[in-house]
Coordinates of C-alpha atoms and ligand atoms in Angstrom, one line a residue:
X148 CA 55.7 63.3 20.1
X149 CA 53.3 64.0 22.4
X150 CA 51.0 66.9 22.9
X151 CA 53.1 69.3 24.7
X152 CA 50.9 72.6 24.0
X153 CA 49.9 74.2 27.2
X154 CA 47.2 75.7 25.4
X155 CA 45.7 71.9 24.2
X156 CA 46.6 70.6 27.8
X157 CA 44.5 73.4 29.4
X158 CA 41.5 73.0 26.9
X159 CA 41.2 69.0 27.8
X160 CA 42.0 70.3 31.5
X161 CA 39.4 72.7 31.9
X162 CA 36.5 70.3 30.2
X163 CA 36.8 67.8 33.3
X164 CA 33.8 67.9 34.6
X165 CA 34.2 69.5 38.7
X166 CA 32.4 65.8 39.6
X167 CA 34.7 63.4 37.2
X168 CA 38.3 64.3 38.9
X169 CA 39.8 61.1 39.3
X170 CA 42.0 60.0 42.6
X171 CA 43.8 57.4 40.7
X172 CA 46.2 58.7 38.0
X173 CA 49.3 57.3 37.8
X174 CA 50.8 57.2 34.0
X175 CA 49.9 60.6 33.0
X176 CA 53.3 62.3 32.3
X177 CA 53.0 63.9 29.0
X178 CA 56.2 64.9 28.1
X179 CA 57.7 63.0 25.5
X180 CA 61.1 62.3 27.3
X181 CA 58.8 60.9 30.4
X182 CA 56.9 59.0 28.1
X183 CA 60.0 57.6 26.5
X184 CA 61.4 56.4 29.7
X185 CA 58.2 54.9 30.6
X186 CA 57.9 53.1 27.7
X187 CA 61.7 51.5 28.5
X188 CA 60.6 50.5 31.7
X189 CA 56.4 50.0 31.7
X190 CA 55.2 46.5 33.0
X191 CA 52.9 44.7 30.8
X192 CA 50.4 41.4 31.9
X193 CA 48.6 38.3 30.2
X194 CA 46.8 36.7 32.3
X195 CA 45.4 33.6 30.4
X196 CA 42.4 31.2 31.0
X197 CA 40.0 28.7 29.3
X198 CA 36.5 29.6 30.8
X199 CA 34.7 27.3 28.6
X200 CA 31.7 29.5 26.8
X201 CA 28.6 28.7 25.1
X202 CA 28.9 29.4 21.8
X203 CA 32.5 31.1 22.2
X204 CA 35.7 30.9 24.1
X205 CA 37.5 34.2 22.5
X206 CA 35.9 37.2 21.8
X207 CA 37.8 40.0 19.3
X208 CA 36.0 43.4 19.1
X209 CA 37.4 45.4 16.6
X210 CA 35.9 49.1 16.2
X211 CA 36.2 51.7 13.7
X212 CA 35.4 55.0 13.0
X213 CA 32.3 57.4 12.0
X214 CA 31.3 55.6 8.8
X215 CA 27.8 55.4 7.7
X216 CA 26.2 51.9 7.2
X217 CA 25.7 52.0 3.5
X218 CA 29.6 53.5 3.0
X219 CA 30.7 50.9 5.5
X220 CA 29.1 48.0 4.0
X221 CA 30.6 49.2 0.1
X222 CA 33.9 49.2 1.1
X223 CA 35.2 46.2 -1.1
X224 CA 37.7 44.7 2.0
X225 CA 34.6 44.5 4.7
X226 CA 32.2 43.0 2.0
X227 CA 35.2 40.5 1.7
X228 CA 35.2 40.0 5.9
X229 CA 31.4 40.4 5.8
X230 CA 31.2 37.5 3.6
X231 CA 33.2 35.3 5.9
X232 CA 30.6 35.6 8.4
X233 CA 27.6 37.3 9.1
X234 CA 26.6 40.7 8.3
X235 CA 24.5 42.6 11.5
X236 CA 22.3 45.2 9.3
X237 CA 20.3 46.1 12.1
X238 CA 23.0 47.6 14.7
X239 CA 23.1 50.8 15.7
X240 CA 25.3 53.2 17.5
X241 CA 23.8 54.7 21.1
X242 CA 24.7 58.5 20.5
X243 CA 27.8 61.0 19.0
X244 CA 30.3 61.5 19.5
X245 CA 32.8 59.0 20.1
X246 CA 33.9 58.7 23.4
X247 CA 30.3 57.5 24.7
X248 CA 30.1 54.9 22.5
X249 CA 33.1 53.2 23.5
X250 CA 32.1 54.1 27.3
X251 CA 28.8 52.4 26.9
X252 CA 29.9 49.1 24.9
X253 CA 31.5 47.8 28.3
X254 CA 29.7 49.8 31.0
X255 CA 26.0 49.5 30.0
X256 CA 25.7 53.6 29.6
X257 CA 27.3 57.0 28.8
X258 CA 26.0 58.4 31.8
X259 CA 25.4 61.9 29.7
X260 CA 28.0 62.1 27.9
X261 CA 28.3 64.2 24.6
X262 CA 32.0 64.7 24.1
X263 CA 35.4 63.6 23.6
X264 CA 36.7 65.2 27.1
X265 CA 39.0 63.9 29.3
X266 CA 36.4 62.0 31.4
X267 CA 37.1 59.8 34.6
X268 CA 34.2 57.3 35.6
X269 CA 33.8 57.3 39.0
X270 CA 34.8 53.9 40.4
X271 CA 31.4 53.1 41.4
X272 CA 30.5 52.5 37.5
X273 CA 31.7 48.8 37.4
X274 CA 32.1 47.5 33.7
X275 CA 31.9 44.2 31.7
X276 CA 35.8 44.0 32.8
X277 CA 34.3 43.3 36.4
X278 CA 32.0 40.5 35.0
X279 CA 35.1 38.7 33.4
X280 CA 37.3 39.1 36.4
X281 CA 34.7 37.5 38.7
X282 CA 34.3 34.6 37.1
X283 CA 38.3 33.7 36.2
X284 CA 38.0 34.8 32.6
X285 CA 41.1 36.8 30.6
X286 CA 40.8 40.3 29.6
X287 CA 43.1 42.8 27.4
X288 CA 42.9 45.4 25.5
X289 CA 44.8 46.3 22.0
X290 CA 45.5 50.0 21.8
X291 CA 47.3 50.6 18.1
X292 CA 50.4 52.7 19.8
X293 CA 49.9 53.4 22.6
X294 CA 53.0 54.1 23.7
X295 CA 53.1 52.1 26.7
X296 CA 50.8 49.5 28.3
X297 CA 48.7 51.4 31.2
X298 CA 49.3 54.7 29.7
X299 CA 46.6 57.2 31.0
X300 CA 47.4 60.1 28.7
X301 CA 45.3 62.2 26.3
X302 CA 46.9 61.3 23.5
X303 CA 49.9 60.4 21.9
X304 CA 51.1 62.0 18.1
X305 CA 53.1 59.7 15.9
X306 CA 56.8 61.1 16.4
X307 CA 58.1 61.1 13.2
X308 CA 55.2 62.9 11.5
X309 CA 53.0 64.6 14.4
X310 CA 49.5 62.7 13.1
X311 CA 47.3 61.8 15.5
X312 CA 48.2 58.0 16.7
X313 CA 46.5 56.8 20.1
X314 CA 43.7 58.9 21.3
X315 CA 41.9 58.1 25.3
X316 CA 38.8 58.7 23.7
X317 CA 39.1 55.5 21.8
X318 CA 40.5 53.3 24.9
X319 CA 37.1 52.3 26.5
X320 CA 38.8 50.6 29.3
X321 CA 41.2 53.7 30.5
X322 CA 37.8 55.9 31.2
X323 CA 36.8 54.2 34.4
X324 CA 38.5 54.2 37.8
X325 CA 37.3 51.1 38.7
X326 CA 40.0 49.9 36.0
X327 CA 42.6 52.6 36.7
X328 CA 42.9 52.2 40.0
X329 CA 44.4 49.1 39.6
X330 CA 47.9 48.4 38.6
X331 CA 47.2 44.8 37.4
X332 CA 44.1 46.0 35.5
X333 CA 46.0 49.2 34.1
X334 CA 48.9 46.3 32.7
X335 CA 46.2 44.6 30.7
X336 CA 45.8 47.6 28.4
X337 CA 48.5 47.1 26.1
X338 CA 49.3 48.1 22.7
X339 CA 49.4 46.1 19.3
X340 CA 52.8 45.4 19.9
X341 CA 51.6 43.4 22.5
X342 CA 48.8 41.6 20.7
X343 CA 51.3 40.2 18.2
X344 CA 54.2 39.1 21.3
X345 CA 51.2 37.7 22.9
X346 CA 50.3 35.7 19.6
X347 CA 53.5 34.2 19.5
X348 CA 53.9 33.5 22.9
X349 CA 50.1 31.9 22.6
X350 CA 49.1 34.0 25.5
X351 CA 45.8 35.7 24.1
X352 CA 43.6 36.5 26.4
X353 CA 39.6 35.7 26.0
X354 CA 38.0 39.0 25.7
X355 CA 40.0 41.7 23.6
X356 CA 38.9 44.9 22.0
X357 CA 41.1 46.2 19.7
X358 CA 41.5 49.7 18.5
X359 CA 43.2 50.8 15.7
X360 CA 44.8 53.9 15.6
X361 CA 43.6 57.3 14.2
X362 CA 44.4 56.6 10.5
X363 CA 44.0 53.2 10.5
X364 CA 40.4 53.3 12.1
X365 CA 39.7 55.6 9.4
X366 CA 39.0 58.7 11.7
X367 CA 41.6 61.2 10.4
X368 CA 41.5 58.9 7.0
X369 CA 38.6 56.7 5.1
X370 CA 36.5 53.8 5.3
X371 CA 38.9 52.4 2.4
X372 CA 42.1 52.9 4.5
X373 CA 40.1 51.5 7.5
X374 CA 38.6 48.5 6.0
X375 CA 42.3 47.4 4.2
X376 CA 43.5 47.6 7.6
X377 CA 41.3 45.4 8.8
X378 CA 41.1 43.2 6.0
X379 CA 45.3 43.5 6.4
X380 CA 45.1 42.7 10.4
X381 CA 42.2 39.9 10.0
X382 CA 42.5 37.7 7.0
X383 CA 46.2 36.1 8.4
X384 CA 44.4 35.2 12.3
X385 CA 41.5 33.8 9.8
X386 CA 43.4 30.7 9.8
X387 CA 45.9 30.9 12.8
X388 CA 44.6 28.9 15.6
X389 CA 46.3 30.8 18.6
X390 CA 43.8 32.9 17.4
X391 CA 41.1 31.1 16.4
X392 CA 40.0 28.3 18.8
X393 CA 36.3 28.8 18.9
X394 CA 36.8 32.6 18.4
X395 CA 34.0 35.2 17.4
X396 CA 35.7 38.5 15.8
X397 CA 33.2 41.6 16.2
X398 CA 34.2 44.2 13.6
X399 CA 32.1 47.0 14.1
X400 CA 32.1 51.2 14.3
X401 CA 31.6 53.7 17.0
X402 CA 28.9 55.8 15.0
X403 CA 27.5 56.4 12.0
X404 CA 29.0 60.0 10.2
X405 CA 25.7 61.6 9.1
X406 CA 24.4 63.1 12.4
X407 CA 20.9 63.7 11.5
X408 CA 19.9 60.5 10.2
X409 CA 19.3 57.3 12.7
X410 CA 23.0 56.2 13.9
X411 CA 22.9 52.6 11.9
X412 CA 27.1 51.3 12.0
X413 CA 27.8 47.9 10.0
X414 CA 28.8 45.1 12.1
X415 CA 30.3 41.7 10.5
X416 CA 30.5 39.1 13.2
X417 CA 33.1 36.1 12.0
X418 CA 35.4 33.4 13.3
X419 CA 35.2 29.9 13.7
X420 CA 32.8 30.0 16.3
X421 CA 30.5 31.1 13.4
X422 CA 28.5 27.7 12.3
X423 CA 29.1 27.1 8.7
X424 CA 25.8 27.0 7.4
X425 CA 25.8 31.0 8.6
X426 CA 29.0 31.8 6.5
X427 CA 27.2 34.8 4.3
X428 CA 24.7 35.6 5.8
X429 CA 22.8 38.7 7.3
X430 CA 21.6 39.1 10.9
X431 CA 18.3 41.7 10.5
X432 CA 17.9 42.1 14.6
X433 CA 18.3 45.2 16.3
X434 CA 21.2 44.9 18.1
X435 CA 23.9 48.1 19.7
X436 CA 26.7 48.0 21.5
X437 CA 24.7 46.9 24.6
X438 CA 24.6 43.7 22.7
X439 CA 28.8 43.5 22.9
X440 CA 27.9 43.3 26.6
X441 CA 24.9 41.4 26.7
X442 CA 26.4 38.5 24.0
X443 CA 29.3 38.2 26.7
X444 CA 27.2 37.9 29.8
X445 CA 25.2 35.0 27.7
X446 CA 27.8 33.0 26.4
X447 CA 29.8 33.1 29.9
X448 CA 26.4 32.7 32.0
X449 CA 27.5 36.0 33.6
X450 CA 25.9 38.1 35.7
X451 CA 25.0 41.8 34.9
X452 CA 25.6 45.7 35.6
X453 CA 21.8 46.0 36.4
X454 CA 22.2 49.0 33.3
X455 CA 21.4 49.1 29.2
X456 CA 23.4 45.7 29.5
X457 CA 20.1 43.6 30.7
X458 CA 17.9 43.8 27.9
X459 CA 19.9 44.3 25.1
X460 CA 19.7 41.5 22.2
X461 CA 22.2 38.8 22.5
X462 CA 23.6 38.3 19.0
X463 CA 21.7 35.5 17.1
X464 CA 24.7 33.4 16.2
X465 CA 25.0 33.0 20.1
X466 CA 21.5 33.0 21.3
X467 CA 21.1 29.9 19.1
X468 CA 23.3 28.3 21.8
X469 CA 22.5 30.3 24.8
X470 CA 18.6 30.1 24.4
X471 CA 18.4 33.7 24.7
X472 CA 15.2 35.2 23.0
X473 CA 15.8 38.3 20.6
X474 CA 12.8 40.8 21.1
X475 CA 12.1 43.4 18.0
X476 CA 12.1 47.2 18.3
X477 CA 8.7 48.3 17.8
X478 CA 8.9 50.6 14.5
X479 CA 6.6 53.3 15.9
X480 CA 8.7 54.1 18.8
X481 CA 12.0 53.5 16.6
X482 CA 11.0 56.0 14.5
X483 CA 10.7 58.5 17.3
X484 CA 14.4 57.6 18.4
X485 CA 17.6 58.7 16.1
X486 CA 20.4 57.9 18.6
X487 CA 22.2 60.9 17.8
X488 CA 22.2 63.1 20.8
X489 CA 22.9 62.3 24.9
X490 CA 20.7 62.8 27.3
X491 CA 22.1 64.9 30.4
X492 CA 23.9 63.1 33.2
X493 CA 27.2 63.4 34.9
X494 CA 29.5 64.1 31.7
X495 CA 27.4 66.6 29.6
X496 CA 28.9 69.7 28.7
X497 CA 26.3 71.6 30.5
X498 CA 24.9 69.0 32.8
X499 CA 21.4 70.2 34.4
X500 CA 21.5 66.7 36.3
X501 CA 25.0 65.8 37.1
X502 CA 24.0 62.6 39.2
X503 CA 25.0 59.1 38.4
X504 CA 22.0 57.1 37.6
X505 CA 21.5 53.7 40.6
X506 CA 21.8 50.3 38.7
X507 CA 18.9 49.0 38.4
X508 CA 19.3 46.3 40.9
X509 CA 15.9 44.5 40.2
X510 CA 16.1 43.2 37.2
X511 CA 16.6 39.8 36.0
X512 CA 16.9 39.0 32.5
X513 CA 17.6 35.0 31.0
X514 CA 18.3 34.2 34.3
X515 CA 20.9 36.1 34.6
X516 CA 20.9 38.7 37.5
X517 CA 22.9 42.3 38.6
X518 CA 26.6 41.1 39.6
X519 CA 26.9 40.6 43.8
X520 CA 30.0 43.3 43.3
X521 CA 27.4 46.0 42.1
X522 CA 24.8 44.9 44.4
X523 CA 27.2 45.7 47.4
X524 CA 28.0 49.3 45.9
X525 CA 25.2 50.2 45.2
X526 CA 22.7 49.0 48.0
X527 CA 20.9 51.6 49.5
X528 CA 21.7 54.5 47.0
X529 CA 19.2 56.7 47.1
X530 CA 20.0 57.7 43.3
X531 CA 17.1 57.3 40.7
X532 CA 17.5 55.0 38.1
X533 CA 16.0 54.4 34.4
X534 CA 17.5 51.1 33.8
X535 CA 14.6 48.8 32.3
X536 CA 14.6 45.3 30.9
X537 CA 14.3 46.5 27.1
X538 CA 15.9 47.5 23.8
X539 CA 14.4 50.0 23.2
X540 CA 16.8 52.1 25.3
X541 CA 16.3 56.1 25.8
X542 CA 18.2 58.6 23.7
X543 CA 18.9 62.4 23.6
X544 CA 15.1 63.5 22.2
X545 CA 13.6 60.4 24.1
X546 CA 15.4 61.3 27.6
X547 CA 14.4 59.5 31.1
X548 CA 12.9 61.2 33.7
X549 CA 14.8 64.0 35.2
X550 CA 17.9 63.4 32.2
X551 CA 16.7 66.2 30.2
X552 CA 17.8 67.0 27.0
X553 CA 20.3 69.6 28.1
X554 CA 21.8 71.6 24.8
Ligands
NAG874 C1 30.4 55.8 45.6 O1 29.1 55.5 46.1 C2 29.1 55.7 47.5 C3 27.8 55.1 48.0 O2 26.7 55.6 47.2 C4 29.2 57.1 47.8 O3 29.2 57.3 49.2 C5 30.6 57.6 47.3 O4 30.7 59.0 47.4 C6 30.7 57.2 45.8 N1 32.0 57.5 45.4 C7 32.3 58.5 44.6 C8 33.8 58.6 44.2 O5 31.5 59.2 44.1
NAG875 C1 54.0 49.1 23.1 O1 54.1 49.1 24.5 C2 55.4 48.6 24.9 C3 55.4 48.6 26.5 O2 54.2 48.3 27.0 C4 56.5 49.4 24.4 O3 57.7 48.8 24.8 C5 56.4 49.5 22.9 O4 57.4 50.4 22.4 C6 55.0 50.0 22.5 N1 54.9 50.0 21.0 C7 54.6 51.1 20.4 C8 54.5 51.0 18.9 O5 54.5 52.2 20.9
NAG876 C1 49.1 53.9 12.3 O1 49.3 52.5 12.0 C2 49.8 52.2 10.7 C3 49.9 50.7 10.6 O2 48.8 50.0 11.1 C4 51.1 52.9 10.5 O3 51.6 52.7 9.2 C5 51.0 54.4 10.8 O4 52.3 55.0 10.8 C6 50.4 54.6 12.2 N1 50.3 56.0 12.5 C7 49.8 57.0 11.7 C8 49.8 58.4 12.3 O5 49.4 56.8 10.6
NAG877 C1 42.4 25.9 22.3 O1 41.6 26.0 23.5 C2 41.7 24.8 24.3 C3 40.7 25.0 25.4 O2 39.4 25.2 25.0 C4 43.1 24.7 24.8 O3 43.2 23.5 25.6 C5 44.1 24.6 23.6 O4 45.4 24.6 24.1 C6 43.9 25.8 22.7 N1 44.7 25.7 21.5 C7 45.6 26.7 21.2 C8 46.4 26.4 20.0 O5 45.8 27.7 21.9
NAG878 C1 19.1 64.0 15.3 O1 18.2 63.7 14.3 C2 17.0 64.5 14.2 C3 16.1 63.9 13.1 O2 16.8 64.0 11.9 C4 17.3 65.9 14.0 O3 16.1 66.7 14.0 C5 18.3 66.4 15.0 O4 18.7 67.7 14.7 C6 19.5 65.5 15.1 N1 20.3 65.9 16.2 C7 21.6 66.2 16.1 C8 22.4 66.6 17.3 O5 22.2 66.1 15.0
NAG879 C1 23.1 56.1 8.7 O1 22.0 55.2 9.2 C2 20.7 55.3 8.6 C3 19.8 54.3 9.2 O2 19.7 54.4 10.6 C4 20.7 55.0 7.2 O3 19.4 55.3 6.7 C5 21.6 55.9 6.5 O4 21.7 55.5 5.2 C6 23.0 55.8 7.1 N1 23.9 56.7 6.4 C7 24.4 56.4 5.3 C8 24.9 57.5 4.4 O5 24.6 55.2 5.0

């Protein structure tokens, strides 16, 4: 069943920020007999393609929820997965609580974020899903049920038992216009339904980013219920190669739980694009889920958004092939940042500076410059901009200029 309190609709209504209305809504019935129909009738796409990648031609991100590094990394079924590949031990979250995180991991920022509201990216904000469109390569998304492919609702409550199921918050590619807007795109964001017809019908796209849902991800659960799942959902694809044909698997988390300590999330990177000879090992760079954007932009010689994207550390496995140079955070100034608060911008709940930061459309990083599409929106904005070619990216207590910390 779906949310049908006024009272819950009203509370997720009234937190829309007056400058994040979105003009392109189209599956947001909420009504469970509107979502049923819907679901009988809702169109679903797989575009496929082999775009021929570096080090790479799938990538899998899988994400998780709120564990703490040193809980993650005990949890006996992601030690298993962890030893399959490498284990990141450097890799941090960029702030709480979830909904930025999976905002920033495909559009380079969280543009002030600092809640789980029902946010709409302005279709200015283009995303890694641009990047992969522009140069031919297949996209989805792998929402554990959603009801229907393109849904654009809040949520969605298991029917039998009213538990929390599919949550927006967790669907990185439903936040931004740029992807709403567009039937095609919105038919690309399916459920895992879909991820197992598309198996069989060997129709898997090349970039996916799966989500579990809100037990299975551990949110309303544990690490040990989210790492069996994992282990459950990984360990058979492990071997199954319309799945794994030069793959890399991401398994990583939005944020660490403990707010007041530095936001450190485990990340196992594995798949048979993995070289054998780094089967086991540990990865020690500094690395957040800029580098989910970055590692893409590398391995597909992409362009960039001209945001956090540029300088973030391409993940070693694929540098080795991409020649991509990792840079170190300098500890002084690491231990000054704790990744655990937004600064203001557009989506804080009590935005002082509600302005959309410019892309930075200088910058040029590997070779690798901002994307022609973002170049033409953006030309001539008179917006500031704190984009910078580094890792060492701003936080809530380390703001950029005029991004104040705000509450
Ligand atoms: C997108 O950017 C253009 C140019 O800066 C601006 O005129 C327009 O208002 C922006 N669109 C939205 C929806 O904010
Ligand atoms: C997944 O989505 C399809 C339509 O896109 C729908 O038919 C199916 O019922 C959904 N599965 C779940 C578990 O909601
Ligand atoms: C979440 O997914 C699991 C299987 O992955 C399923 O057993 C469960 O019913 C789903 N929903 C809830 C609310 O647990
Ligand atoms: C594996 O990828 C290659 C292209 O790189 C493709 O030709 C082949 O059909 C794929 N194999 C499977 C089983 O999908
Ligand atoms: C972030 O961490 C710092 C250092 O521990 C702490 O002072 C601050 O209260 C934390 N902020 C939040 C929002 O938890
Ligand atoms: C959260 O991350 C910090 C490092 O940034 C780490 O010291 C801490 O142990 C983590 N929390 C737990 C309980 O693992």
């Amino acid at each position: 069943m779906m949310y049908t309190s006024a009272a819950l609709l009203l509370a997720a209504a009234s937190s829309v920020s007056a400058a994040a209305v979105s003009a392109s809504l189209q599956y947001t019935a909420t009504a469970t007999s509107a979502v049923l129909a819907a679901q009988a009738t809702a169109k679903s796409s797989s575009p496929v393609s082999f775009v021929k990648g570096k080090a790479f031609d799938r990538l899998a991100i899988i994400w998780l929820e709120n564990t703490d590094f040193t809980l993650a990394a005990g949890d006996p079924n992601l030690a298993f997965l962890a030893n399959k590949g490498i284990k990141l031990t450097n890799n941090f979250g960029v702030t709480h609580p979830s909904e930025p995180n999976y905002a920033a991991a495909i559009g380079g920022d969280y543009f002030g974020m600092n809640n789980d509201n029902l946010n709409y990216i302005n279709s200015n904000i283009s995303t890694v899903i641009d990047l992969l469109e522009g140069a031919g390569i297949s996209w989805a998304e792998y929402q554990e049920d959603m009801p229907y492919a393109g849904y654009e609702g809040f949520a969605w409550l298991n029917e039998e038992t009213q538990a929390n199921d599919y949550v927006r918050k967790h669907n990185p590619a439903v936040l931004y216009d740029q992807n709403t807007k567009s039937l095609q795109r919105l038919e690309q964001m399916k459920n895992l339904t879909s991820f197992y017809e598309d198996l069989a019908a060997n129709t898997l796209p090349q970039w996916m980013f799966i989500t579990p849902n809100m037990t299975s991800d551990g949110h309303d659960s544990s690490v040990t219920v989210a790492g069996s799942w994992t282990r459950n959902f990984v360990e058979p694809l492990l071997d199954d190669e319309r799945f794994m044909n030069n793959t890399l698997v991401l398994i990583t988390f939005d944020e660490n739980s403990s707010y007041s300590i530095q936001n450190q999330i485990l990340g196992i990177l594995l798949g048979d694009a993995v070289p054998s000879e780094l089967v086991g090992t540990s990865d020690n760079n500094f690395y957040n889920h800029y580098s989910e954007i970055s590692t893409v932009e590398a391995n597909w010689g992409l362009p960039t958004l001209g945001r956090w994207d540029v300088g973030a550390n391409v993940y070693q496995v694929v540098a080795d092939k991409t020649g991509d140079s990792l840079r170190t955070y300098d500890a002084g100034n690491m231990a000054k940042h704790f990744y655990n608060l937004s600064y203001d911008g557009v989506f804080n709940s009590a935005p002082s500076f509600p302005v959309y930061p410019k892309p930075n459309l200088c910058l040029e990083h590997a070779g690798r410059k901002v994307a022609q599409s973002v170049q033409q929106k953006w030309y001539g904005n008179k917006n500031p901009s704190y984009y910078k070619d580094t890792i060492e990216v701003n936080d809530g207590l380390n703001p950029p200029a005029q991004y104040g910390f705000t509450n």
